[in-house]
PDB file of C-alpha atoms in Angstrom:
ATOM      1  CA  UNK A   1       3.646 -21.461  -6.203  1.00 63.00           C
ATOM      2  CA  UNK A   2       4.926 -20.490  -3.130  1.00 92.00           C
ATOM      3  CA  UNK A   3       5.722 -16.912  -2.649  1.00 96.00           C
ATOM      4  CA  UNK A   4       7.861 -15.238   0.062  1.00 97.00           C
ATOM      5  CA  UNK A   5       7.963 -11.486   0.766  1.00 98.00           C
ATOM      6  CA  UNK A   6      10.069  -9.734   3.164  1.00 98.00           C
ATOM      7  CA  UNK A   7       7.823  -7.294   4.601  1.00 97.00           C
ATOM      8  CA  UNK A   8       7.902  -4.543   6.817  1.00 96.00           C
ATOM      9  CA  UNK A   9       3.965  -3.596   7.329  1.00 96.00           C
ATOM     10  CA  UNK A  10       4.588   0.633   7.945  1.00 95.00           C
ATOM     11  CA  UNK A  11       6.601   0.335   4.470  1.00 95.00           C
ATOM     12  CA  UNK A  12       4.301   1.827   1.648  1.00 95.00           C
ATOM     13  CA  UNK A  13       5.489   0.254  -1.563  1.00 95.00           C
ATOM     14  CA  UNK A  14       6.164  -3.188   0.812  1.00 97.00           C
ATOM     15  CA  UNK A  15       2.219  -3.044   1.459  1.00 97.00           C
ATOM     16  CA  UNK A  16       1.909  -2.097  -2.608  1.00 97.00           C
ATOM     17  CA  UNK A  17       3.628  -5.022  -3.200  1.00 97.00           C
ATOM     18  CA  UNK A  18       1.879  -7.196  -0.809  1.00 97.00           C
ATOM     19  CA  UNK A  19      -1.432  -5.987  -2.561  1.00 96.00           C
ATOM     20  CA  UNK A  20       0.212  -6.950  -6.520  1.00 94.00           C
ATOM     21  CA  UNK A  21       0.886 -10.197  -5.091  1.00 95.00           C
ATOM     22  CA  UNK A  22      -2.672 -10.841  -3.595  1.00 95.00           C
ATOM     23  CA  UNK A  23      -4.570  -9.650  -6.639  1.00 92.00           C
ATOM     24  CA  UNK A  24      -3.754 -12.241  -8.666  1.00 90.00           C
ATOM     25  CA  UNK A  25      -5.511 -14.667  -5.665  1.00 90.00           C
ATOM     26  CA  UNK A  26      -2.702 -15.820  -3.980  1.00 92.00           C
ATOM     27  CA  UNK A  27      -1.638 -15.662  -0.581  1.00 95.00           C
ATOM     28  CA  UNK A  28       2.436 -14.847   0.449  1.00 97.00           C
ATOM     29  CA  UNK A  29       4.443 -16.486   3.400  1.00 97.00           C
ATOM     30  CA  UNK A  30       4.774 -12.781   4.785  1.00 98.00           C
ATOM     31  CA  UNK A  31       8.016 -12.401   6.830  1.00 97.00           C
ATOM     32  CA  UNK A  32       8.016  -9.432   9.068  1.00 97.00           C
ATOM     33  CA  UNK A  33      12.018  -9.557   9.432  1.00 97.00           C
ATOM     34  CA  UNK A  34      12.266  -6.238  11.287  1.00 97.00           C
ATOM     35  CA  UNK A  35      10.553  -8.680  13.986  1.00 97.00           C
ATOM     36  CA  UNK A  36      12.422 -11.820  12.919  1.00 96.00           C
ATOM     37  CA  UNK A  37      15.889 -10.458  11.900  1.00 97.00           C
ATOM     38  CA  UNK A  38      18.301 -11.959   9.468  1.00 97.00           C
ATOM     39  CA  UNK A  39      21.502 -14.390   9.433  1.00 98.00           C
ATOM     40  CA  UNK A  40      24.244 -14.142   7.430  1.00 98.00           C
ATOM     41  CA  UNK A  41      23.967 -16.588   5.431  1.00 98.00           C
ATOM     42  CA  UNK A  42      19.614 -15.811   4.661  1.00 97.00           C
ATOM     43  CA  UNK A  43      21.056 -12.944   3.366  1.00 98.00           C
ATOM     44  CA  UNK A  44      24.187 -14.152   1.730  1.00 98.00           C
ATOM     45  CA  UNK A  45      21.401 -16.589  -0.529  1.00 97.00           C
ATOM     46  CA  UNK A  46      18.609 -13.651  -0.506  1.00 97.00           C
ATOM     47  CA  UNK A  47      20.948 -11.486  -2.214  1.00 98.00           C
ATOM     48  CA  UNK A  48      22.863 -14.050  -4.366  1.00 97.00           C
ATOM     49  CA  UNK A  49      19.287 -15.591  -5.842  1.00 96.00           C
ATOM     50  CA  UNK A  50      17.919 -11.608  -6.402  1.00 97.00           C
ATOM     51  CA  UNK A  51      21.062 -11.256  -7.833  1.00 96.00           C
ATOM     52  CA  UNK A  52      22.275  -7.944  -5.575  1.00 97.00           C
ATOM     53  CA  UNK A  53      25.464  -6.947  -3.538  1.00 97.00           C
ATOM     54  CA  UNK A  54      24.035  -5.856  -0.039  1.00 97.00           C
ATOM     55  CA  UNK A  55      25.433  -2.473  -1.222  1.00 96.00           C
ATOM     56  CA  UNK A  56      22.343  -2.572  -3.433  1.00 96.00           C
ATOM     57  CA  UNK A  57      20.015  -3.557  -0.722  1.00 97.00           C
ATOM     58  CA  UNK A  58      21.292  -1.094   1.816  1.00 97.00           C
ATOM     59  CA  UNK A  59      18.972   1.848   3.125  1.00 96.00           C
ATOM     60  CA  UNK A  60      22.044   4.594   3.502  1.00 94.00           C
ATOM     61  CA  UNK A  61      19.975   6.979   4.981  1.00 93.00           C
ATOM     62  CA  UNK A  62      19.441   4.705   8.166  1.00 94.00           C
ATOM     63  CA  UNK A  63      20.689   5.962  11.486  1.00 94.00           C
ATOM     64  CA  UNK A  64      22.629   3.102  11.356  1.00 93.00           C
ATOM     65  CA  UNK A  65      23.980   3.139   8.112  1.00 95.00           C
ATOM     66  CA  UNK A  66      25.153   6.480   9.012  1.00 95.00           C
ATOM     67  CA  UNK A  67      26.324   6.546  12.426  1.00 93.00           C
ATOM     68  CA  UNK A  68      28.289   3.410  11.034  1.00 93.00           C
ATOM     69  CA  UNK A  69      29.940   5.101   7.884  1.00 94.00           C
ATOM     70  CA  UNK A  70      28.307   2.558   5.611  1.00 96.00           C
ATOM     71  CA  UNK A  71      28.377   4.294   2.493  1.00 90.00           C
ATOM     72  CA  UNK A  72      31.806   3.698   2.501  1.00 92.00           C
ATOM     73  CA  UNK A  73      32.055   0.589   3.687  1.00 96.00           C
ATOM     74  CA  UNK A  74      33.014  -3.384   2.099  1.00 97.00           C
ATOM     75  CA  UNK A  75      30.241  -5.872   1.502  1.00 97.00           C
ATOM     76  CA  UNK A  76      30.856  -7.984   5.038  1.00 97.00           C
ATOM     77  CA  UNK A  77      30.658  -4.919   6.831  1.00 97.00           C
ATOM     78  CA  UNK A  78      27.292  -4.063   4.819  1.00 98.00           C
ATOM     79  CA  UNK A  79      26.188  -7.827   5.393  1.00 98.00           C
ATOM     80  CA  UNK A  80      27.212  -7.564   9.430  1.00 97.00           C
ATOM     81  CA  UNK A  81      25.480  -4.507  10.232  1.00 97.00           C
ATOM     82  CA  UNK A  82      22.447  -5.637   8.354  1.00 98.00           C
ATOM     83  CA  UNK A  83      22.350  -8.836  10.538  1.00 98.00           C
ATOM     84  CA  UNK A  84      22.633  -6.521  13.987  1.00 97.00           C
ATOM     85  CA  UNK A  85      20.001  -4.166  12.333  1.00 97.00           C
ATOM     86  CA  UNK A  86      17.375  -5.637  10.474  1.00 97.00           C
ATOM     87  CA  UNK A  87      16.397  -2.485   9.150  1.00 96.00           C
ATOM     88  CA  UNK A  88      18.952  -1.624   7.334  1.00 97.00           C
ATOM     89  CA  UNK A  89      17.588  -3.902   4.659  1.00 97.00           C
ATOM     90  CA  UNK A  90      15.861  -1.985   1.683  1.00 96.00           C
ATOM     91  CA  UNK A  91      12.269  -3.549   1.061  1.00 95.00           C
ATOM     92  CA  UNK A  92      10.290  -5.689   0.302  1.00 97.00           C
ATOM     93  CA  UNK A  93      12.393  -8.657  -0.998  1.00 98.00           C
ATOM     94  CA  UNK A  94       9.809 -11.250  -2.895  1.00 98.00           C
ATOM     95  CA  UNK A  95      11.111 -14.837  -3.425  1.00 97.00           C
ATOM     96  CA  UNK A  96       9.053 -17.399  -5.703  1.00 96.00           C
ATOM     97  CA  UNK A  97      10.223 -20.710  -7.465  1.00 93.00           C
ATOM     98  CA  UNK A  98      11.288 -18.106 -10.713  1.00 93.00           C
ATOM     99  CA  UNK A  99      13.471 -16.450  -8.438  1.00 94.00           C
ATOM    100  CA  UNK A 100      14.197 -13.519  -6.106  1.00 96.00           C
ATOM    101  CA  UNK A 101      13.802  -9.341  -6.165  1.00 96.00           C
ATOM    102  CA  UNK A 102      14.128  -6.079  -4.500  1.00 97.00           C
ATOM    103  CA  UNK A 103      10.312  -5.192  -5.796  1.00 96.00           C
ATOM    104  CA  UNK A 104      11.572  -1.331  -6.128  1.00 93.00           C
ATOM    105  CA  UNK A 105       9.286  -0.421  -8.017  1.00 93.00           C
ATOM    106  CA  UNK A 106       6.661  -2.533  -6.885  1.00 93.00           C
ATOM    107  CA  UNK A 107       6.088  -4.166  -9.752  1.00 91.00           C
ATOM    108  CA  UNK A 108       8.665  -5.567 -10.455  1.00 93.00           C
ATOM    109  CA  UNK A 109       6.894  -8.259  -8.095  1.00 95.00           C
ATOM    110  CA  UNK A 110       5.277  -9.029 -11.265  1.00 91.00           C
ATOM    111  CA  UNK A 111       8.292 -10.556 -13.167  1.00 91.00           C
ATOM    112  CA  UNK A 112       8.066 -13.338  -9.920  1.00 94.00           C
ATOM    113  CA  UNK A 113       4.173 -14.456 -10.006  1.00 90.00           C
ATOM    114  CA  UNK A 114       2.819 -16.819 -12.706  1.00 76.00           C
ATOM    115  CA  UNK A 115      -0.126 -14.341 -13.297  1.00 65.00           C
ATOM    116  CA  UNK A 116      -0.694 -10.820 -13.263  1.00 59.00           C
ATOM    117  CA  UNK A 117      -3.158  -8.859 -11.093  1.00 57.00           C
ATOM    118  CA  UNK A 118      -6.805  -9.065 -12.367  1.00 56.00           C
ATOM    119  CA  UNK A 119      -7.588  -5.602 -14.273  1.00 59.00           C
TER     120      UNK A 119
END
């Protein structure tokens, strides 16, 4: 199965998640997108397959969220800043053949991988 998590390494439940997902022996594409960034339309599909408006998905209490009035702003705003500021994006995202998720709470991962952690 091939597994996908957006990750941001410095992000606690991100590395939880990371961990869920190698306990039960496999090994995720890891994309650091705070190095990579996003496009519009990665995140368009991201948050279309997890099922999510990037309102969902947005970390408000960013400087950039605020400085940029976000909370009150429409989705393609949302979606435009996100794209100029990577880490606006609320983590980690996990994306497997069964689908896409915010993993908040971490495991939530679970609902994604074919087998759960070994006890």
């Amino acid at each position: 199965m091939t597994i996908v998590i957006y990750h941001n390494p410095r992000c606690s439940k991100s590395r939880e998640v990371l961990a869920l997902i190698r306990e039960t022996g496999a090994e995720p594409e890891i994309v650091e997108y705070l190095k990579t960034g996003w496009t519009l339309p990665q995140l368009q599909g991201l948050f279309a397959t997890a099922g999510v408006m990037a309102r969902d998905a947005l970390r408000e209490k960013e400087a950039a969220a605020v400085e940029k009035g976000l909370k009150e702003a429409d989705e393609a705003a949302i979606l435009a800043a996100m794209v100029q500021h990577p880490e606006l994006v609320n983590r980690p995202f996990v994306t497997t053949l069964k689908g896409a998720r915010l993993c908040r709470p971490s495991d939530l991962v679970l609902q994604l991988l074919d087998h759960p952690p070994a006890p």
